[in-house]
């Protein structure tokens, strides 16, 4: 992956530039977003994720989802965003079918996310919560103690979207 254009180039050239305003009103700069994404890459790699792996997320729009996206985009992972309007079994199906190796959920969606993770026996060490969800580790653990520096061996990642399709089952 080259840094000739795009997010990483902007983060390097103008780290103090406003990148986004979180729904809470918090302002986040390119430098802060870059550092968060880099820490997530280091944290998820320490968890064992490698190029080609997937992660699933039931998150609202905000800094956590955007930083997770940029982490996946530079680590060669597939990020599967999951609609929070789905019920536990539908979320479970997507997490399992996408072969996610990490699952991140927001406490606003605790009931369905916990039900989904438990239904498929998703490993407790790979469950992360923004906020508090019983049986999930803190999302901040993925970043804490990890460097803000760009990860070595950058690889282009992607997004894997699921739709309801015509069968009534996400695909």
Short mmCIF file of the C-alpha atoms (twelve columns), coordinates in Angstrom:
data_MODEL
# 
_entry.id   MODEL 
# 
loop_
_atom_site.group_PDB 
_atom_site.id 
_atom_site.type_symbol 
_atom_site.label_atom_id 
_atom_site.label_alt_id 
_atom_site.label_comp_id 
_atom_site.label_asym_id 
_atom_site.label_seq_id 
_atom_site.Cartn_x 
_atom_site.Cartn_y 
_atom_site.Cartn_z 
_atom_site.pdbx_PDB_model_num 
ATOM 1   C CA . UNK A 1   0.000   0.000   0.000  1 
ATOM 2   C CA . UNK A 2   1.417   3.383   -0.903 1 
ATOM 3   C CA . UNK A 3   0.720   6.602   0.908  1 
ATOM 4   C CA . UNK A 4   0.572   8.824   -2.163 1 
ATOM 5   C CA . UNK A 5   -3.035  9.982   -1.697 1 
ATOM 6   C CA . UNK A 6   -5.906  9.697   0.681  1 
ATOM 7   C CA . UNK A 7   -6.368  9.495   4.408  1 
ATOM 8   C CA . UNK A 8   -2.822  8.492   5.365  1 
ATOM 9   C CA . UNK A 9   -1.271  11.236  3.247  1 
ATOM 10  C CA . UNK A 10  -3.540  13.842  4.863  1 
ATOM 11  C CA . UNK A 11  -2.788  12.478  8.336  1 
ATOM 12  C CA . UNK A 12  0.933   12.770  7.663  1 
ATOM 13  C CA . UNK A 13  0.857   16.206  6.035  1 
ATOM 14  C CA . UNK A 14  -1.722  17.908  8.259  1 
ATOM 15  C CA . UNK A 15  -2.329  15.873  11.445 1 
ATOM 16  C CA . UNK A 16  -4.109  18.770  13.155 1 
ATOM 17  C CA . UNK A 17  -6.739  19.073  10.422 1 
ATOM 18  C CA . UNK A 18  -10.280 18.200  11.462 1 
ATOM 19  C CA . UNK A 19  -11.190 14.753  10.101 1 
ATOM 20  C CA . UNK A 20  -14.615 14.179  11.639 1 
ATOM 21  C CA . UNK A 21  -17.072 15.302  14.228 1 
ATOM 22  C CA . UNK A 22  -18.411 12.412  16.267 1 
ATOM 23  C CA . UNK A 23  -22.185 12.303  16.909 1 
ATOM 24  C CA . UNK A 24  -21.381 13.288  20.504 1 
ATOM 25  C CA . UNK A 25  -19.860 16.503  19.137 1 
ATOM 26  C CA . UNK A 26  -16.264 15.437  19.774 1 
ATOM 27  C CA . UNK A 27  -13.887 16.730  17.123 1 
ATOM 28  C CA . UNK A 28  -11.245 14.312  15.871 1 
ATOM 29  C CA . UNK A 29  -8.185  15.296  13.844 1 
ATOM 30  C CA . UNK A 30  -6.546  13.278  11.105 1 
ATOM 31  C CA . UNK A 31  -3.598  12.666  13.410 1 
ATOM 32  C CA . UNK A 32  -5.827  11.369  16.209 1 
ATOM 33  C CA . UNK A 33  -7.793  9.145   13.849 1 
ATOM 34  C CA . UNK A 34  -4.590  7.804   12.307 1 
ATOM 35  C CA . UNK A 35  -3.128  7.055   15.745 1 
ATOM 36  C CA . UNK A 36  -6.319  5.262   16.841 1 
ATOM 37  C CA . UNK A 37  -6.377  3.153   13.667 1 
ATOM 38  C CA . UNK A 38  -2.687  2.288   14.046 1 
ATOM 39  C CA . UNK A 39  -3.148  1.251   17.680 1 
ATOM 40  C CA . UNK A 40  -6.070  -0.958  16.638 1 
ATOM 41  C CA . UNK A 41  -3.932  -2.660  13.990 1 
ATOM 42  C CA . UNK A 42  -1.202  -3.386  16.526 1 
ATOM 43  C CA . UNK A 43  -3.769  -4.554  19.107 1 
ATOM 44  C CA . UNK A 44  -5.663  -6.814  16.726 1 
ATOM 45  C CA . UNK A 45  -2.438  -8.270  15.344 1 
ATOM 46  C CA . UNK A 46  -1.408  -9.030  18.937 1 
ATOM 47  C CA . UNK A 47  -4.732  -10.864 19.215 1 
ATOM 48  C CA . UNK A 48  -3.646  -12.975 16.237 1 
ATOM 49  C CA . UNK A 49  -5.356  -11.368 13.242 1 
ATOM 50  C CA . UNK A 50  -3.406  -11.660 10.017 1 
ATOM 51  C CA . UNK A 51  -3.877  -10.530 6.431  1 
ATOM 52  C CA . UNK A 52  -7.158  -11.802 5.007  1 
ATOM 53  C CA . UNK A 53  -8.898  -12.172 8.376  1 
ATOM 54  C CA . UNK A 54  -12.241 -10.613 9.138  1 
ATOM 55  C CA . UNK A 55  -13.752 -8.604  11.930 1 
ATOM 56  C CA . UNK A 56  -17.395 -7.813  12.525 1 
ATOM 57  C CA . UNK A 57  -18.896 -4.742  14.150 1 
ATOM 58  C CA . UNK A 58  -22.279 -3.659  15.466 1 
ATOM 59  C CA . UNK A 59  -21.450 0.001   15.985 1 
ATOM 60  C CA . UNK A 60  -23.165 3.325   15.429 1 
ATOM 61  C CA . UNK A 61  -21.527 5.990   13.303 1 
ATOM 62  C CA . UNK A 62  -18.649 7.458   15.271 1 
ATOM 63  C CA . UNK A 63  -14.947 7.468   15.955 1 
ATOM 64  C CA . UNK A 64  -14.852 3.768   16.874 1 
ATOM 65  C CA . UNK A 65  -16.372 2.628   13.579 1 
ATOM 66  C CA . UNK A 66  -14.267 4.986   11.486 1 
ATOM 67  C CA . UNK A 67  -11.012 4.062   13.235 1 
ATOM 68  C CA . UNK A 68  -11.853 0.348   12.934 1 
ATOM 69  C CA . UNK A 69  -12.493 0.894   9.220  1 
ATOM 70  C CA . UNK A 70  -9.115  2.569   8.712  1 
ATOM 71  C CA . UNK A 71  -7.405  -0.167  10.724 1 
ATOM 72  C CA . UNK A 72  -8.906  -2.841  8.470  1 
ATOM 73  C CA . UNK A 73  -8.043  -0.871  5.337  1 
ATOM 74  C CA . UNK A 74  -4.340  -0.832  6.169  1 
ATOM 75  C CA . UNK A 75  -4.003  -4.298  7.685  1 
ATOM 76  C CA . UNK A 76  -5.530  -6.354  4.881  1 
ATOM 77  C CA . UNK A 77  -8.619  -7.347  6.871  1 
ATOM 78  C CA . UNK A 78  -12.270 -7.522  5.910  1 
ATOM 79  C CA . UNK A 79  -14.548 -5.399  8.053  1 
ATOM 80  C CA . UNK A 80  -18.160 -6.537  8.192  1 
ATOM 81  C CA . UNK A 81  -20.424 -3.771  9.485  1 
ATOM 82  C CA . UNK A 82  -23.646 -5.239  10.881 1 
ATOM 83  C CA . UNK A 83  -26.952 -3.390  10.965 1 
ATOM 84  C CA . UNK A 84  -27.955 -2.783  14.579 1 
ATOM 85  C CA . UNK A 85  -31.625 -3.304  13.693 1 
ATOM 86  C CA . UNK A 86  -31.011 -7.041  13.221 1 
ATOM 87  C CA . UNK A 87  -31.860 -9.550  15.929 1 
ATOM 88  C CA . UNK A 88  -29.424 -11.864 17.725 1 
ATOM 89  C CA . UNK A 89  -29.728 -14.891 15.395 1 
ATOM 90  C CA . UNK A 90  -29.239 -12.708 12.300 1 
ATOM 91  C CA . UNK A 91  -26.172 -11.071 13.809 1 
ATOM 92  C CA . UNK A 92  -24.868 -14.489 14.854 1 
ATOM 93  C CA . UNK A 93  -25.285 -15.762 11.306 1 
ATOM 94  C CA . UNK A 94  -23.319 -12.836 9.841  1 
ATOM 95  C CA . UNK A 95  -20.510 -13.015 12.415 1 
ATOM 96  C CA . UNK A 96  -20.129 -16.739 11.810 1 
ATOM 97  C CA . UNK A 97  -20.568 -16.652 8.019  1 
ATOM 98  C CA . UNK A 98  -18.072 -13.801 7.647  1 
ATOM 99  C CA . UNK A 99  -15.532 -15.866 9.584  1 
ATOM 100 C CA . UNK A 100 -14.820 -12.897 11.832 1 
ATOM 101 C CA . UNK A 101 -11.894 -13.338 14.189 1 
ATOM 102 C CA . UNK A 102 -12.893 -10.324 16.317 1 
ATOM 103 C CA . UNK A 103 -16.326 -8.925  17.145 1 
ATOM 104 C CA . UNK A 104 -16.852 -5.320  18.286 1 
ATOM 105 C CA . UNK A 105 -20.205 -4.070  19.551 1 
ATOM 106 C CA . UNK A 106 -21.579 -0.952  21.180 1 
ATOM 107 C CA . UNK A 107 -23.322 -1.136  24.534 1 
ATOM 108 C CA . UNK A 108 -26.469 0.317   22.932 1 
ATOM 109 C CA . UNK A 109 -26.793 -3.036  21.171 1 
ATOM 110 C CA . UNK A 110 -25.662 -5.171  24.113 1 
ATOM 111 C CA . UNK A 111 -28.598 -7.580  24.254 1 
ATOM 112 C CA . UNK A 112 -28.528 -8.650  20.608 1 
ATOM 113 C CA . UNK A 113 -24.720 -8.631  20.414 1 
ATOM 114 C CA . UNK A 114 -24.334 -10.794 23.515 1 
ATOM 115 C CA . UNK A 115 -27.061 -13.165 22.313 1 
ATOM 116 C CA . UNK A 116 -25.344 -13.464 18.932 1 
ATOM 117 C CA . UNK A 117 -21.882 -14.086 20.385 1 
ATOM 118 C CA . UNK A 118 -23.200 -16.659 22.844 1 
ATOM 119 C CA . UNK A 119 -25.296 -18.429 20.189 1 
ATOM 120 C CA . UNK A 120 -22.240 -19.213 18.075 1 
ATOM 121 C CA . UNK A 121 -19.801 -19.613 20.969 1 
ATOM 122 C CA . UNK A 122 -17.700 -16.689 19.788 1 
ATOM 123 C CA . UNK A 123 -14.441 -16.651 21.768 1 
ATOM 124 C CA . UNK A 124 -14.690 -14.347 24.785 1 
ATOM 125 C CA . UNK A 125 -11.128 -13.102 24.288 1 
ATOM 126 C CA . UNK A 126 -12.082 -11.740 20.847 1 
ATOM 127 C CA . UNK A 127 -15.291 -9.912  21.915 1 
ATOM 128 C CA . UNK A 128 -14.898 -6.171  22.443 1 
ATOM 129 C CA . UNK A 129 -17.385 -3.562  23.641 1 
ATOM 130 C CA . UNK A 130 -17.592 0.166   23.271 1 
ATOM 131 C CA . UNK A 131 -19.070 0.810   26.682 1 
ATOM 132 C CA . UNK A 132 -20.063 -2.101  28.903 1 
ATOM 133 C CA . UNK A 133 -21.336 -5.475  27.691 1 
ATOM 134 C CA . UNK A 134 -21.168 -8.467  30.027 1 
ATOM 135 C CA . UNK A 135 -18.722 -11.030 28.657 1 
ATOM 136 C CA . UNK A 136 -17.018 -8.541  26.321 1 
ATOM 137 C CA . UNK A 137 -13.625 -6.926  26.836 1 
ATOM 138 C CA . UNK A 138 -13.227 -3.170  26.607 1 
ATOM 139 C CA . UNK A 139 -12.671 -1.788  23.110 1 
ATOM 140 C CA . UNK A 140 -9.990  0.421   24.627 1 
ATOM 141 C CA . UNK A 141 -7.945  -2.716  25.425 1 
ATOM 142 C CA . UNK A 142 -7.323  -3.073  21.709 1 
ATOM 143 C CA . UNK A 143 -5.500  0.270   21.684 1 
ATOM 144 C CA . UNK A 144 -4.015  0.547   25.178 1 
ATOM 145 C CA . UNK A 145 -0.273  0.063   25.285 1 
ATOM 146 C CA . UNK A 146 0.080   -0.188  21.524 1 
ATOM 147 C CA . UNK A 147 2.083   2.281   19.443 1 
ATOM 148 C CA . UNK A 148 0.493   5.015   17.358 1 
ATOM 149 C CA . UNK A 149 3.078   4.406   14.643 1 
ATOM 150 C CA . UNK A 150 2.088   3.020   11.257 1 
ATOM 151 C CA . UNK A 151 2.063   -0.758  11.276 1 
ATOM 152 C CA . UNK A 152 4.669   -2.615  9.245  1 
ATOM 153 C CA . UNK A 153 3.581   -4.610  6.233  1 
ATOM 154 C CA . UNK A 154 0.570   -2.572  5.247  1 
ATOM 155 C CA . UNK A 155 -1.947  -4.401  3.060  1 
ATOM 156 C CA . UNK A 156 -5.152  -3.123  1.513  1 
ATOM 157 C CA . UNK A 157 -8.283  -4.360  3.265  1 
ATOM 158 C CA . UNK A 158 -11.934 -4.218  2.351  1 
ATOM 159 C CA . UNK A 159 -15.497 -4.103  3.556  1 
ATOM 160 C CA . UNK A 160 -17.790 -7.121  3.368  1 
ATOM 161 C CA . UNK A 161 -21.405 -6.007  3.366  1 
ATOM 162 C CA . UNK A 162 -24.379 -8.258  3.982  1 
ATOM 163 C CA . UNK A 163 -27.902 -7.523  2.788  1 
ATOM 164 C CA . UNK A 164 -31.210 -9.096  3.716  1 
ATOM 165 C CA . UNK A 165 -31.497 -10.506 0.209  1 
ATOM 166 C CA . UNK A 166 -34.613 -12.226 -1.044 1 
ATOM 167 C CA . UNK A 167 -34.316 -15.360 1.071  1 
ATOM 168 C CA . UNK A 168 -34.897 -13.560 4.348  1 
ATOM 169 C CA . UNK A 169 -31.414 -14.564 5.446  1 
ATOM 170 C CA . UNK A 170 -28.495 -12.109 5.321  1 
ATOM 171 C CA . UNK A 171 -26.029 -12.719 2.515  1 
# 
